[in-house]
Amino acid sequence: MVAQQSTDDSTLLHEEPDYEVVVIGAGVGGIYQIKRLIDLGVNATVLEGDPDLGGTWYRNRYPGARFDSESFTYGYSWDQEILDQWHWKEMFSPQPETLKYLNFVADKFGLRDHMQFNCYVEKMVFDENACVWSLSLKDGREISSRFVLTAIGLLSVPTLPRIEGIDDYKGEAFHTFDWPKEPLDLAGKRVAVIGTGATAIQLIPEVAKEAEHLTVFQRRANWAAPLNNSEISEEEMAEIRQRYDEIFAACARTPGGFEHEPDRRGFYSVPEEERRELWDRLYDGPGFGIWLQNFVEIFMDEDANAEFSEYIAERIRGRVDDPELAEKLIPK
C-alpha cells in the first residue's frame, strides 16, 4: 500500500466522500475500531484484503498456532456480555478457537454489515484541497473517505527466505503465513522446517507427529522455555470472570500488556538459592512469566543476565536427551 498527497484542484474538492472513516484491516484492531465508530454513529466501513475477518488469526492457521498471551488477557475488555458469555477452552487459545471468538464478537454486534472483504488497498492519495483520501483498490474501484485508520498490524506481510535456487524446488513448499485451509497429509513424507523461531517452535512438534522423517534447519539458536498450556475448566473460567477487572488493570500497568508483573525485590537483594527457586517456579508456570515476572536486572545488568541465561541453558540440557543437540539449541 502506497500513500501520497495531492493538491490537484480537479479532484474531490466539492464532492462528499463515500465514508467519513475507512478502516483498513478486519483483524483484532479493525474489529474494535469499527465497533467504536458504529457506536458513535459515524459512516464507516472496513476494507479487508482477505476473504473473511480475523487478520493474523485468519492467515496464520499452521498446525500449532496459538496465543503466547493468556487467552483471557487477549480478549476484548469493553463488553461485559462478551466477558460473561465466552469460555476460553485453553490457557493459550489455539488459532481455530481464536478465529471462532473473533467471529462471535463480529456476529454479536452485526459488524460484518460494515465490512468489505477481498478489498485490497493498493494506494492512498490525500487531496489537500478537499481534505479527502482517495483509496485505490486492487479490483479497480476507487473509494473516498475523510479519515483513514490503518489496522493492518505487524504480521500482515510474510518474510520469505532468500535461498538460492528456491524457485527451482520441485516438491511441495508452504509458508506458515499462508498455510493451506485443507489439512495437509504429511504421513510417510520427509519434511524440512526452516527456522527455530517462535513460529517454528509451535509448528515442529505438530509436524513431527505425522512426518516419517523431519529435518530442522537452524541458522541461529533462540532462547525458549515451555509454554505449559492447560485446559480451563468451567470452575476456573468462573473464577477468571470474577477477576476480570483485576486482570485488565494489571495488563494496563505492564509494558507488554500481559498480566505478569516483574519481581521488584532486586536481583542482588535476593540470595542465589531464592533466585533459583523463583526461576524454577516461573519456568514450570504458564506463558511469559519466566520473562516478565523475573527480576528487571536480567534485562539491564550483564552479570544478572549471564546467570539467568546459564539457568535456562541448564534447563534445556535437562530436557534434551542428546547433549550435542542440546548445545546446538542454546544461544552462544
One Martini backbone bead per residue (centre of mass of N, CA, C, O) as a GRO file, in nm:
protein
  332
    1MET     BB    1   0.096   0.036   0.023
    2VAL     BB    2   0.032   0.374  -0.092
    3ALA     BB    3   0.109   0.713   0.008
    4GLN     BB    4  -0.033   1.034  -0.089
    5GLN     BB    5  -0.020   1.366  -0.223
    6SER     BB    6  -0.263   1.628  -0.322
    7THR     BB    7  -0.328   1.955  -0.525
    8ASP     BB    8  -0.553   1.891  -0.717
    9ASP     BB    9  -0.834   2.071  -0.829
   10SER     BB   10  -0.986   1.814  -0.982
   11THR     BB   11  -1.084   1.686  -0.746
   12LEU     BB   12  -1.271   1.644  -0.431
   13LEU     BB   13  -1.369   1.940  -0.349
   14HIS     BB   14  -1.721   1.907  -0.372
   15GLU     BB   15  -1.725   1.620  -0.259
   16GLU     BB   16  -1.862   1.363  -0.105
   17PRO     BB   17  -1.770   1.118   0.066
   18ASP     BB   18  -1.834   0.789   0.117
   19TYR     BB   19  -1.672   0.832   0.390
   20GLU     BB   20  -1.556   0.919   0.699
   21VAL     BB   21  -1.447   0.615   0.758
   22VAL     BB   22  -1.159   0.407   0.704
   23VAL     BB   23  -1.081   0.068   0.760
   24ILE     BB   24  -0.778  -0.121   0.762
   25GLY     BB   25  -0.876  -0.409   0.865
   26ALA     BB   26  -1.016  -0.736   1.018
   27GLY     BB   27  -0.899  -0.757   1.289
   28VAL     BB   28  -0.871  -0.690   1.608
   29GLY     BB   29  -0.856  -0.378   1.559
   30GLY     BB   30  -1.080  -0.339   1.340
   31ILE     BB   31  -1.317  -0.444   1.506
   32TYR     BB   32  -1.301  -0.227   1.723
   33GLN     BB   33  -1.321   0.028   1.548
   34ILE     BB   34  -1.604  -0.025   1.420
   35LYS     BB   35  -1.757  -0.038   1.683
   36ARG     BB   36  -1.701   0.254   1.776
   37LEU     BB   37  -1.809   0.401   1.524
   38ILE     BB   38  -2.098   0.299   1.541
   39ASP     BB   39  -2.158   0.411   1.827
   40LEU     BB   40  -2.102   0.717   1.704
   41GLY     BB   41  -2.243   0.735   1.408
   42VAL     BB   42  -2.043   0.656   1.185
   43ASN     BB   43  -1.947   0.659   0.853
   44ALA     BB   44  -1.834   0.324   0.805
   45THR     BB   45  -1.555   0.107   0.699
   46VAL     BB   46  -1.416  -0.212   0.604
   47LEU     BB   47  -1.103  -0.313   0.460
   48GLU     BB   48  -1.044  -0.647   0.328
   49GLY     BB   49  -0.827  -0.866   0.161
   50ASP     BB   50  -0.965  -1.094   0.267
   51PRO     BB   51  -1.242  -1.320   0.277
   52ASP     BB   52  -1.206  -1.261   0.593
   53LEU     BB   53  -1.190  -1.238   0.911
   54GLY     BB   54  -0.886  -1.200   1.157
   55GLY     BB   55  -0.623  -1.176   1.018
   56THR     BB   56  -0.376  -1.340   1.163
   57TRP     BB   57  -0.609  -1.562   1.242
   58TYR     BB   58  -0.658  -1.637   0.939
   59ARG     BB   59  -0.371  -1.694   0.820
   60ASN     BB   60  -0.249  -1.834   1.087
   61ARG     BB   61  -0.307  -2.198   1.037
   62TYR     BB   62  -0.096  -2.354   1.152
   63PRO     BB   63   0.027  -2.597   1.321
   64GLY     BB   64   0.012  -2.471   1.662
   65ALA     BB   65  -0.134  -2.218   1.660
   66ARG     BB   66  -0.101  -1.962   1.921
   67PHE     BB   67  -0.093  -1.821   2.199
   68ASP     BB   68   0.124  -1.623   2.439
   69SER     BB   69  -0.123  -1.535   2.572
   70GLU     BB   70  -0.350  -1.522   2.782
   71SER     BB   71  -0.662  -1.547   2.677
   72PHE     BB   72  -0.805  -1.347   2.894
   73THR     BB   73  -0.603  -1.103   2.797
   74TYR     BB   74  -0.675  -1.084   2.478
   75GLY     BB   75  -0.944  -1.008   2.500
   76TYR     BB   76  -1.206  -0.821   2.520
   77SER     BB   77  -1.304  -0.547   2.765
   78TRP     BB   78  -1.582  -0.369   2.655
   79ASP     BB   79  -1.780  -0.631   2.721
   80GLN     BB   80  -1.966  -0.803   2.946
   81GLU     BB   81  -2.103  -1.025   2.777
   82ILE     BB   82  -1.851  -1.147   2.663
   83LEU     BB   83  -1.720  -1.218   2.935
   84ASP     BB   84  -1.967  -1.405   3.025
   85GLN     BB   85  -1.994  -1.601   2.760
   86TRP     BB   86  -1.697  -1.662   2.721
   87HIS     BB   87  -1.507  -1.972   2.685
   88TRP     BB   88  -1.202  -2.055   2.752
   89LYS     BB   89  -1.040  -2.364   2.689
   90GLU     BB   90  -0.749  -2.233   2.699
   91MET     BB   91  -0.481  -2.067   2.811
   92PHE     BB   92  -0.380  -2.110   2.497
   93SER     BB   93  -0.516  -2.028   2.221
   94PRO     BB   94  -0.608  -2.156   1.939
   95GLN     BB   95  -0.672  -2.052   1.628
   96PRO     BB   96  -0.967  -2.159   1.591
   97GLU     BB   97  -1.078  -2.024   1.853
   98THR     BB   98  -1.000  -1.733   1.790
   99LEU     BB   99  -1.167  -1.708   1.531
  100LYS     BB  100  -1.434  -1.773   1.667
  101TYR     BB  101  -1.433  -1.528   1.855
  102LEU     BB  102  -1.429  -1.302   1.638
  103ASN     BB  103  -1.697  -1.394   1.510
  104PHE     BB  104  -1.871  -1.363   1.760
  105VAL     BB  105  -1.836  -1.058   1.788
  106ALA     BB  106  -1.925  -0.967   1.504
  107ASP     BB  107  -2.211  -1.103   1.516
  108LYS     BB  108  -2.325  -0.972   1.775
  109PHE     BB  109  -2.285  -0.661   1.625
  110GLY     BB  110  -2.300  -0.657   1.306
  111LEU     BB  111  -2.008  -0.602   1.152
  112ARG     BB  112  -2.027  -0.721   0.860
  113ASP     BB  113  -2.203  -0.483   0.741
  114HIS     BB  114  -1.908  -0.303   0.766
  115MET     BB  115  -1.772  -0.508   0.557
  116GLN     BB  116  -1.502  -0.559   0.309
  117PHE     BB  117  -1.405  -0.809   0.101
  118ASN     BB  118  -1.154  -0.838  -0.116
  119CYS     BB  119  -1.004  -0.544  -0.026
  120TYR     BB  120  -0.726  -0.417  -0.170
  121VAL     BB  121  -0.499  -0.172  -0.085
  122GLU     BB  122  -0.271   0.005  -0.301
  123LYS     BB  123  -0.371   0.319  -0.270
  124MET     BB  124  -0.311   0.656  -0.131
  125VAL     BB  125  -0.473   0.982  -0.167
  126PHE     BB  126  -0.428   1.318  -0.061
  127ASP     BB  127  -0.653   1.589  -0.061
  128GLU     BB  128  -0.590   1.908   0.045
  129ASN     BB  129  -0.843   2.065  -0.053
  130ALA     BB  130  -1.068   1.840   0.045
  131CYS     BB  131  -0.985   1.646   0.273
  132VAL     BB  132  -0.929   1.363   0.106
  133TRP     BB  133  -0.938   1.024   0.053
  134SER     BB  134  -0.797   0.808  -0.201
  135LEU     BB  135  -0.881   0.468  -0.277
  136SER     BB  136  -0.707   0.200  -0.427
  137LEU     BB  137  -0.811  -0.094  -0.563
  138LYS     BB  138  -0.741  -0.400  -0.700
  139ASP     BB  139  -1.037  -0.404  -0.856
  140GLY     BB  140  -1.051  -0.069  -0.946
  141ARG     BB  141  -1.158   0.082  -0.723
  142GLU     BB  142  -1.294   0.385  -0.570
  143ILE     BB  143  -1.238   0.540  -0.245
  144SER     BB  144  -1.376   0.774  -0.016
  145SER     BB  145  -1.228   0.965   0.272
  146ARG     BB  146  -1.170   1.154   0.547
  147PHE     BB  147  -1.070   0.895   0.700
  148VAL     BB  148  -0.784   0.681   0.806
  149LEU     BB  149  -0.752   0.349   0.942
  150THR     BB  150  -0.489   0.148   1.042
  151ALA     BB  151  -0.518  -0.236   1.086
  152ILE     BB  152  -0.256  -0.429   0.985
  153GLY     BB  153  -0.028  -0.464   1.158
  154LEU     BB  154   0.274  -0.684   1.196
  155LEU     BB  155   0.153  -0.969   1.026
  156SER     BB  156   0.080  -0.905   0.696
  157VAL     BB  157   0.387  -0.978   0.609
  158PRO     BB  158   0.594  -1.194   0.484
  159THR     BB  159   0.900  -1.372   0.533
  160LEU     BB  160   1.110  -1.458   0.278
  161PRO     BB  161   1.339  -1.667   0.175
  162ARG     BB  162   1.682  -1.618   0.045
  163ILE     BB  163   1.722  -1.888  -0.154
  164GLU     BB  164   1.915  -2.046  -0.352
  165GLY     BB  165   1.692  -2.214  -0.574
  166ILE     BB  166   1.391  -2.211  -0.470
  167ASP     BB  167   1.241  -2.202  -0.757
  168ASP     BB  168   1.348  -2.512  -0.827
  169TYR     BB  169   1.166  -2.646  -0.645
  170LYS     BB  170   0.951  -2.951  -0.672
  171GLY     BB  171   0.817  -2.949  -0.420
  172GLU     BB  172   0.648  -2.892  -0.143
  173ALA     BB  173   0.555  -2.552  -0.032
  174PHE     BB  174   0.534  -2.363   0.284
  175HIS     BB  175   0.388  -2.094   0.457
  176THR     BB  176   0.266  -2.003   0.760
  177PHE     BB  177   0.100  -1.751   0.659
  178ASP     BB  178  -0.019  -1.958   0.403
  179TRP     BB  179  -0.190  -2.193   0.491
  180PRO     BB  180  -0.372  -2.440   0.422
  181LYS     BB  181  -0.701  -2.513   0.481
  182GLU     BB  182  -0.635  -2.789   0.421
  183PRO     BB  183  -0.519  -3.063   0.536
  184LEU     BB  184  -0.214  -3.208   0.569
  185ASP     BB  185  -0.046  -3.496   0.437
  186LEU     BB  186   0.251  -3.628   0.614
  187ALA     BB  187   0.243  -3.914   0.580
  188GLY     BB  188   0.545  -4.062   0.480
  189LYS     BB  189   0.719  -3.797   0.494
  190ARG     BB  190   0.962  -3.566   0.404
  191VAL     BB  191   1.054  -3.298   0.630
  192ALA     BB  192   1.114  -2.942   0.626
  193VAL     BB  193   1.231  -2.696   0.862
  194ILE     BB  194   1.274  -2.341   0.861
  195GLY     BB  195   1.358  -2.279   1.166
  196THR     BB  196   1.360  -2.162   1.545
  197GLY     BB  197   1.131  -1.995   1.615
  198ALA     BB  198   0.824  -1.933   1.734
  199THR     BB  199   0.676  -2.081   1.504
  200ALA     BB  200   0.847  -2.342   1.497
  201ILE     BB  201   0.786  -2.430   1.791
  202GLN     BB  202   0.488  -2.493   1.713
  203LEU     BB  203   0.520  -2.675   1.451
  204ILE     BB  204   0.721  -2.915   1.492
  205PRO     BB  205   0.557  -3.108   1.684
  206GLU     BB  206   0.326  -3.154   1.474
  207VAL     BB  207   0.493  -3.269   1.239
  208ALA     BB  208   0.628  -3.507   1.402
  209LYS     BB  209   0.360  -3.678   1.429
  210GLU     BB  210   0.358  -3.748   1.097
  211ALA     BB  211   0.625  -3.766   0.993
  212GLU     BB  212   0.875  -3.977   0.899
  213HIS     BB  213   1.073  -3.720   0.844
  214LEU     BB  214   1.265  -3.469   1.028
  215THR     BB  215   1.406  -3.151   0.933
  216VAL     BB  216   1.605  -2.895   1.092
  217PHE     BB  217   1.679  -2.557   1.016
  218GLN     BB  218   1.949  -2.365   1.167
  219ARG     BB  219   2.104  -2.061   1.217
  220ARG     BB  220   1.996  -1.979   1.511
  221ALA     BB  221   1.954  -1.963   1.832
  222ASN     BB  222   1.686  -1.969   2.082
  223TRP     BB  223   1.524  -1.871   2.340
  224ALA     BB  224   1.345  -2.118   2.548
  225ALA     BB  225   1.022  -2.207   2.688
  226PRO     BB  226   0.767  -2.340   2.823
  227LEU     BB  227   0.421  -2.290   2.807
  228ASN     BB  228   0.217  -2.458   2.975
  229ASN     BB  229  -0.046  -2.572   2.890
  230SER     BB  230  -0.415  -2.561   2.951
  231GLU     BB  231  -0.709  -2.626   3.062
  232ILE     BB  232  -1.035  -2.470   3.113
  233SER     BB  233  -1.255  -2.476   3.341
  234GLU     BB  234  -1.550  -2.378   3.462
  235GLU     BB  235  -1.437  -2.292   3.738
  236GLU     BB  236  -1.198  -2.123   3.631
  237MET     BB  237  -1.369  -1.928   3.457
  238ALA     BB  238  -1.533  -1.811   3.691
  239GLU     BB  239  -1.285  -1.689   3.835
  240ILE     BB  240  -1.191  -1.508   3.605
  241ARG     BB  241  -1.449  -1.331   3.590
  242GLN     BB  242  -1.401  -1.211   3.879
  243ARG     BB  243  -1.097  -1.087   3.770
  244TYR     BB  244  -1.106  -0.891   3.526
  245ASP     BB  245  -1.039  -0.616   3.647
  246GLU     BB  246  -0.761  -0.703   3.756
  247ILE     BB  247  -0.638  -0.804   3.491
  248PHE     BB  248  -0.665  -0.536   3.318
  249ALA     BB  249  -0.505  -0.361   3.512
  250ALA     BB  250  -0.239  -0.515   3.482
  251CYS     BB  251  -0.211  -0.483   3.173
  252ALA     BB  252  -0.198  -0.163   3.188
  253ARG     BB  253   0.083  -0.161   3.358
  254THR     BB  254   0.221  -0.319   3.136
  255PRO     BB  255   0.415  -0.302   2.856
  256GLY     BB  256   0.291  -0.585   2.712
  257GLY     BB  257  -0.008  -0.660   2.829
  258PHE     BB  258   0.033  -0.836   3.073
  259GLU     BB  259  -0.015  -0.990   3.385
  260HIS     BB  260   0.275  -0.974   3.430
  261GLU     BB  261   0.500  -0.890   3.700
  262PRO     BB  262   0.771  -0.779   3.833
  263ASP     BB  263   1.043  -0.834   4.036
  264ARG     BB  264   1.130  -0.576   4.293
  265ARG     BB  265   1.363  -0.673   4.500
  266GLY     BB  266   1.621  -0.750   4.368
  267PHE     BB  267   1.866  -0.943   4.266
  268TYR     BB  268   2.091  -0.878   4.504
  269SER     BB  269   1.869  -0.917   4.748
  270VAL     BB  270   1.866  -1.216   4.651
  271PRO     BB  271   1.939  -1.513   4.699
  272GLU     BB  272   2.037  -1.760   4.494
  273GLU     BB  273   1.839  -1.977   4.591
  274GLU     BB  274   1.584  -1.794   4.550
  275ARG     BB  275   1.619  -1.739   4.254
  276ARG     BB  276   1.588  -2.038   4.165
  277GLU     BB  277   1.308  -2.080   4.282
  278LEU     BB  278   1.173  -1.873   4.102
  279TRP     BB  279   1.256  -1.996   3.828
  280ASP     BB  280   1.120  -2.267   3.868
  281ARG     BB  281   0.832  -2.157   3.892
  282LEU     BB  282   0.827  -2.004   3.618
  283TYR     BB  283   0.909  -2.237   3.427
  284ASP     BB  284   0.652  -2.420   3.533
  285GLY     BB  285   0.484  -2.208   3.427
  286PRO     BB  286   0.295  -1.995   3.245
  287GLY     BB  287   0.435  -1.854   2.989
  288PHE     BB  288   0.593  -1.522   3.043
  289GLY     BB  289   0.693  -1.534   3.342
  290ILE     BB  290   1.004  -1.593   3.298
  291TRP     BB  291   1.025  -1.291   3.187
  292LEU     BB  292   0.801  -1.083   3.343
  293GLN     BB  293   0.856  -1.203   3.660
  294ASN     BB  294   1.126  -1.101   3.679
  295PHE     BB  295   1.407  -0.952   3.705
  296VAL     BB  296   1.506  -0.648   3.575
  297GLU     BB  297   1.822  -0.703   3.557
  298ILE     BB  298   1.826  -0.910   3.312
  299PHE     BB  299   1.807  -0.654   3.102
  300MET     BB  300   2.072  -0.462   3.230
  301ASP     BB  301   2.255  -0.688   3.363
  302GLU     BB  302   2.510  -0.886   3.277
  303ASP     BB  303   2.533  -1.082   3.520
  304ALA     BB  304   2.233  -1.148   3.551
  305ASN     BB  305   2.196  -1.254   3.263
  306ALA     BB  306   2.407  -1.482   3.277
  307GLU     BB  307   2.276  -1.645   3.505
  308PHE     BB  308   2.002  -1.691   3.366
  309SER     BB  309   2.106  -1.819   3.105
  310GLU     BB  310   2.233  -2.066   3.247
  311TYR     BB  311   1.971  -2.173   3.358
  312ILE     BB  312   1.833  -2.227   3.084
  313ALA     BB  313   2.053  -2.412   2.976
  314GLU     BB  314   2.010  -2.632   3.190
  315ARG     BB  315   1.716  -2.695   3.110
  316ILE     BB  316   1.778  -2.785   2.824
  317ARG     BB  317   1.968  -3.019   2.901
  318GLY     BB  318   1.734  -3.166   3.068
  319ARG     BB  319   1.539  -3.209   2.800
  320VAL     BB  320   1.781  -3.304   2.620
  321ASP     BB  321   1.928  -3.604   2.549
  322ASP     BB  322   2.120  -3.471   2.342
  323PRO     BB  323   2.400  -3.296   2.403
  324GLU     BB  324   2.466  -3.183   2.119
  325LEU     BB  325   2.183  -3.069   2.061
  326ALA     BB  326   2.156  -2.885   2.305
  327GLU     BB  327   2.389  -2.689   2.224
  328LYS     BB  328   2.247  -2.595   1.956
  329LEU     BB  329   1.992  -2.465   2.135
  330ILE     BB  330   2.209  -2.268   2.252
  331PRO     BB  331   2.295  -1.966   2.290
  332LYS     BB  332   2.625  -1.785   2.219
   0.00000   0.00000   0.00000
